[in-house]
XYZ file of C-alpha atoms in Angstrom:
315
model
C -23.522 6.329 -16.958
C -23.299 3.097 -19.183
C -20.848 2.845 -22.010
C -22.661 3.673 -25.492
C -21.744 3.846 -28.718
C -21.803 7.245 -29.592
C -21.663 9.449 -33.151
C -20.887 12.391 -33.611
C -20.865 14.121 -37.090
C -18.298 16.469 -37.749
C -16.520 15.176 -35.498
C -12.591 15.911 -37.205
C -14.025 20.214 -36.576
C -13.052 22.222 -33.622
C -15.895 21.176 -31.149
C -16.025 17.841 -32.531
C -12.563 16.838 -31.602
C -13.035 18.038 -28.275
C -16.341 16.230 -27.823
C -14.801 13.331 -29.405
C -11.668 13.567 -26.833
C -13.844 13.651 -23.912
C -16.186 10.819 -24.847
C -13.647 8.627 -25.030
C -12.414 9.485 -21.808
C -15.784 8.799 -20.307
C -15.427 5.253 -21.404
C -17.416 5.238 -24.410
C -17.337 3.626 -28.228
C -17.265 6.809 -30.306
C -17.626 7.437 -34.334
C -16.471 10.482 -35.925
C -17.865 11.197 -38.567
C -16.705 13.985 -41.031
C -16.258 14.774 -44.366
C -13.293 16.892 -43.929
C -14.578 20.132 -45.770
C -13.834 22.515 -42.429
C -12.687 19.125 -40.232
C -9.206 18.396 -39.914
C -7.683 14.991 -39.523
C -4.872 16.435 -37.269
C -7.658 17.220 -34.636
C -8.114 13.742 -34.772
C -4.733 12.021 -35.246
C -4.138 11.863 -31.418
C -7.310 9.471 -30.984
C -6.741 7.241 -34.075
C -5.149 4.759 -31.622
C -7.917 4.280 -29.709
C -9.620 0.991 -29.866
C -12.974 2.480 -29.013
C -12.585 5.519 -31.414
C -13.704 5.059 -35.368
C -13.147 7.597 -37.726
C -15.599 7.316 -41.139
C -15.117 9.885 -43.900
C -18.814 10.321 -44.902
C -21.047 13.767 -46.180
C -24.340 13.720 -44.444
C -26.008 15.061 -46.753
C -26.272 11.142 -48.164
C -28.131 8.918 -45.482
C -25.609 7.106 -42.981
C -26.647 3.681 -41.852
C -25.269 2.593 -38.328
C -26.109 1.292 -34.925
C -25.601 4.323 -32.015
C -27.042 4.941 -28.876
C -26.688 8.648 -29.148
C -25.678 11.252 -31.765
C -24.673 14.496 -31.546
C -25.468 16.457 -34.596
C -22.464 18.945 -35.094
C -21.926 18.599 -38.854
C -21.791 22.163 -40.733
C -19.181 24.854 -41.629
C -19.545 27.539 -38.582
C -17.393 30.488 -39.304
C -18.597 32.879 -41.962
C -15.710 32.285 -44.253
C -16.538 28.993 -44.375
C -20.228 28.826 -44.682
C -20.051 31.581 -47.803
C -17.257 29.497 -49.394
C -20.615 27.157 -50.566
C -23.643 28.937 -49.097
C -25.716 25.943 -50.869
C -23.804 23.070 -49.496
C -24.098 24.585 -46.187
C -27.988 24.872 -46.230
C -28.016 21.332 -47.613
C -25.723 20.368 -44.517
C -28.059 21.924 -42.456
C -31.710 20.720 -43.766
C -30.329 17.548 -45.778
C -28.087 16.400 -42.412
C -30.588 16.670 -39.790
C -32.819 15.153 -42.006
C -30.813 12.059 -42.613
C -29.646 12.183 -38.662
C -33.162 12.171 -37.339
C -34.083 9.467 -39.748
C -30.907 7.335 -38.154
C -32.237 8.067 -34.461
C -36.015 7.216 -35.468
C -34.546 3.981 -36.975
C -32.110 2.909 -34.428
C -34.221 5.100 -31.277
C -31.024 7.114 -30.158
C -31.338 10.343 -28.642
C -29.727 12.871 -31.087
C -28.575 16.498 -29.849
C -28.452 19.591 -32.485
C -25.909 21.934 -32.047
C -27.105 24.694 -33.065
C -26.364 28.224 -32.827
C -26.946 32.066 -31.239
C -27.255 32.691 -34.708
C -30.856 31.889 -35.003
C -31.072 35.354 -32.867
C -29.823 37.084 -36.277
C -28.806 40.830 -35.385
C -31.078 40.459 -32.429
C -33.071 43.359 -31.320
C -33.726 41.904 -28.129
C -30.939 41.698 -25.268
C -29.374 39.906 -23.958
C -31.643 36.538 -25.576
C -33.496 34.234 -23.687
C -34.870 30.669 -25.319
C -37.950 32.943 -26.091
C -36.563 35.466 -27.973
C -37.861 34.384 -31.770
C -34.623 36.078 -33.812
C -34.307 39.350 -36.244
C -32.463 37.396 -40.018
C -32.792 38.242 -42.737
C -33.753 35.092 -45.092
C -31.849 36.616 -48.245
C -28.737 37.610 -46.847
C -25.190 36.513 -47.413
C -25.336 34.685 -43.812
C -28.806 33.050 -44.304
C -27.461 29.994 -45.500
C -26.399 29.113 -42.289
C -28.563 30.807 -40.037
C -32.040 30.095 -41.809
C -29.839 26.384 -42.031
C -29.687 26.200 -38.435
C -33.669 27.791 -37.922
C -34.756 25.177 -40.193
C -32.976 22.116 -38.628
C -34.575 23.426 -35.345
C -38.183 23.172 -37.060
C -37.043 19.758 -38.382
C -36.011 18.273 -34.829
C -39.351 19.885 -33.116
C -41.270 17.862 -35.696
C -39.571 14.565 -35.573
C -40.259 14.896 -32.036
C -43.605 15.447 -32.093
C -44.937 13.181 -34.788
C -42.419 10.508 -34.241
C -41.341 10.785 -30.740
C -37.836 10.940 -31.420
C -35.470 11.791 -28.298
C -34.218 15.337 -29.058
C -31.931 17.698 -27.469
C -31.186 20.959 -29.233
C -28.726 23.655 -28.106
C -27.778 27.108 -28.891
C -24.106 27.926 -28.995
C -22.925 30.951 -28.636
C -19.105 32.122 -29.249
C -16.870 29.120 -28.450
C -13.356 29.719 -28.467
C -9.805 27.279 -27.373
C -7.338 24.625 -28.902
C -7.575 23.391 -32.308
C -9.605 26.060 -33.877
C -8.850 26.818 -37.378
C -6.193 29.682 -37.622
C -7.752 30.354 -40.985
C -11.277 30.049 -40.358
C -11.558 34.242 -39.593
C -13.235 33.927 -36.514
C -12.388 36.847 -33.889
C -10.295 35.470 -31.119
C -8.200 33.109 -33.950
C -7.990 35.845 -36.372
C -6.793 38.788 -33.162
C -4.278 35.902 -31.805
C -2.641 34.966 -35.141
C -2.498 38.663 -36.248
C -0.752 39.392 -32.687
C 1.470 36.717 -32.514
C 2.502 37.543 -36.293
C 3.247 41.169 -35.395
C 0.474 42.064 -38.178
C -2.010 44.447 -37.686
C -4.997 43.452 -35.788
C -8.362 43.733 -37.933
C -11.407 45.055 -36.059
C -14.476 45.204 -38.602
C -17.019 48.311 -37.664
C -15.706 50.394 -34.947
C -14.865 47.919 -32.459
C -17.838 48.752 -30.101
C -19.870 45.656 -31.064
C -20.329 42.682 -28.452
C -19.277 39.128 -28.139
C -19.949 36.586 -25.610
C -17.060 34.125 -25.060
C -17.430 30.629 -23.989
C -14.067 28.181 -23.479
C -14.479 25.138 -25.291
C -14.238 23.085 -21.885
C -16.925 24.652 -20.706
C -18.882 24.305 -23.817
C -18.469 20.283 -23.993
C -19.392 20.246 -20.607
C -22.637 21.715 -21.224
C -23.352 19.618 -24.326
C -22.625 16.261 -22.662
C -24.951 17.273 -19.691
C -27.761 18.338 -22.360
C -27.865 15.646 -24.024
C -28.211 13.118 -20.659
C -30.167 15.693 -19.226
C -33.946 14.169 -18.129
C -35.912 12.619 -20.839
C -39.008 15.452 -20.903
C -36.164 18.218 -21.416
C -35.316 19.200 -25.299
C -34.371 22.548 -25.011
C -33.479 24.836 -27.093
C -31.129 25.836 -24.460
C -28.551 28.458 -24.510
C -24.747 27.844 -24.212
C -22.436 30.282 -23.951
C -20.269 32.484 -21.403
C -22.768 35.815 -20.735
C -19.646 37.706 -20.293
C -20.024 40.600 -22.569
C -16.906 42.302 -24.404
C -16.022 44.813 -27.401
C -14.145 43.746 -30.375
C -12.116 46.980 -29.074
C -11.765 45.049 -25.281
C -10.766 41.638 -26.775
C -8.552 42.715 -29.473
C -6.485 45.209 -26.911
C -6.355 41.752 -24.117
C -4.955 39.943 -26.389
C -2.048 42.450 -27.211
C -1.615 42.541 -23.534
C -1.396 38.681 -23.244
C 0.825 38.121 -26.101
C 2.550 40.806 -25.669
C 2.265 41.995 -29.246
C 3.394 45.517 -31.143
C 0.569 45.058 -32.919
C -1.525 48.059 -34.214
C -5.451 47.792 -34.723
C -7.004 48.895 -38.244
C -10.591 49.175 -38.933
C -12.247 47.761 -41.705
C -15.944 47.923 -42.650
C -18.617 45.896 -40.610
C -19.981 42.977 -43.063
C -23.629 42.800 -43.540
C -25.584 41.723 -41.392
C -23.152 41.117 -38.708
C -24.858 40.867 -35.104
C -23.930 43.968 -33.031
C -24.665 42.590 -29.767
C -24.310 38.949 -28.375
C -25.145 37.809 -24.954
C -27.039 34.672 -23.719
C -29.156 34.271 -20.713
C -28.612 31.170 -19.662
C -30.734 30.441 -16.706
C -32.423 27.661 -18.372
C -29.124 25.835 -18.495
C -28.258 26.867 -14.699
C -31.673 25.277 -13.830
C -32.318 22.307 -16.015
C -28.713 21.185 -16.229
C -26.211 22.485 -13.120
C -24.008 23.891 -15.518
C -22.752 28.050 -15.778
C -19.024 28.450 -17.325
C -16.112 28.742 -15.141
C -13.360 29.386 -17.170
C -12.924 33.200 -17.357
C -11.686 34.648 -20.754
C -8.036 35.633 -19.504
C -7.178 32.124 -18.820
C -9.003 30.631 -21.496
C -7.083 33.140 -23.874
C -3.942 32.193 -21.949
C -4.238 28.125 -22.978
C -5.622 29.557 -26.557
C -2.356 31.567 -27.002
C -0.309 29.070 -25.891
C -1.913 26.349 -29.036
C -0.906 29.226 -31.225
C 2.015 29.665 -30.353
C 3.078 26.450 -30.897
C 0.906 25.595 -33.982
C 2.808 29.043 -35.377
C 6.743 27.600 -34.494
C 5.433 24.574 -37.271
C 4.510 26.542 -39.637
């Protein structure tokens, strides 16, 4: 594979730093691009040194004009905290951004990936979920920003493809967890790790029975790089994720065994609309692109703790 110049927009967030990271260590020319709402510039400060790496503080909601080869679309708060902070910047992030990406790769003719998200499944009625499986949301709902967001931006990238041939790749990710995520951002495996490393009590929302699918980040950037140099007739959507399937009640009491926490668990209420099952099928992505996880959740909690940990001695 050739050097490129590559973007990537949010790249200062969780997976972007990680995609970032591992670009560069491919050999190629990489922009990050964030506007540093959810991004962080710590995730980031390690690769500021790079001559090949360029960081650009930039909202894509306002058109972006640069020479790439390839972008990956990644822009967009993804933790409901987050997302609900400004439900209408996050739509805008969402329709506005992919907008203003695809017009860059139609301009430039780059092949841009879309990450998005499991989330288009809503609370799916269907499982586990295939590519097929069309999604139960509800449009009107306090997490409809980002889902009906990420549904739209999906519609956007199928039709830029179709009436102006643009080079698409669009992926569904499902839970991602590892290094650098956001101990505030009130996502499940940051939220159960800080709580357990804290001593506090560990917050399980409904009554714990409800089902995740966890993917280590490694494994996720593996599977994003190979979708988006994956054949040219191949656009997905493709799923993702680990299809290892877990309570909140399994993962929270793992955790307290691997941090060895006296941690008790409370229950609170489940929030609306909150999925009660998650689980890809992701035979597409076994068949069209060689790639399954293989990073099992002990040890990817193991190297997750161990960030904590440290990021928690700082503090």
């Amino acid at each position: 594979m050739s050097n490129k110049r590559i973007l990537v927009t949010g790249g200062a967030g969780f997976l972007g730093s990680h995609l970032c990271e591992r670009l560069l260590s491919d050999g190629h020319d990489v922009v990050c691009v964030d506007n540093f709402f959810t991004g962080r510039k710590e995730n980031v400060r390690h690769l500021i040194a790079n001559p090949n790496f360029e960081l650009i503080r930039h909202d894509i909601t306002n058109p972006l004009f640069i020479e790439v080869d390839q972008i990956y679309n990644l822009a967009c708060p993804a933790s409901p905290v987050h997302y609900q902070y400004n439900a209408i910047k996050t739509i805008k992030t969402s329709v506005i951004g992919a907008i203003n990406m695809l017009g860059l790769a139609k301009r430039v003719n780059a092949t841009i990936l879309q990450a998005s998200t499991s989330e288009v499944y809503g609370d799916p009625e269907v499982h586990p979920q295939s590519e097929q499986y069309r999604g139960n949301v509800n449009p009107i709902g306090p997490r409809a920003c980002y889902d009906e967001g990420k549904r739209c931006a999906e519609t956007l990238f199928f039709d830029y493809h179709r009436q102006h041939n643009v080079d698409i790749k669009v992926i569904r990710i499902f839970n991602t967890y590892g290094p650098r995520m956001n101990p505030e951002d009130g996502r499940v495996v940051s939220n159960f790790i800080v709580q357990a490393l804290s001593g506090q009590p560990i917050t399980i929302y409904g009554n714990g029975q409800q089902t995740r699918s966890f993917c280590y980040v490694d494994d996720l950037i593996e599977g994003i790089i190979r979708t988006m140099n994956s054949s040219k007739g191949f656009t997905g959507p493709v799923n993702l994720g680990n299809p290892g399937e877990f309570t909140m009640l399994e993962l929270a009491q793992k955790i307290i065994q691997l941090t060895d926490s006296k941690s008790k668990i409370t229950y609170e209420p489940l929030p609306i609309d909150d999925p009660l099952q998650r689980k890809p099928i992701i035979t597409l992505a076994e068949k069209e692109l060689a790639w399954s996880p293989t990073i099992q959740l002990e040890e990817g909690l193991k190297r997750t703790i161990s960030y904590y940990t440290e990021v928690l001695s700082r503090s």
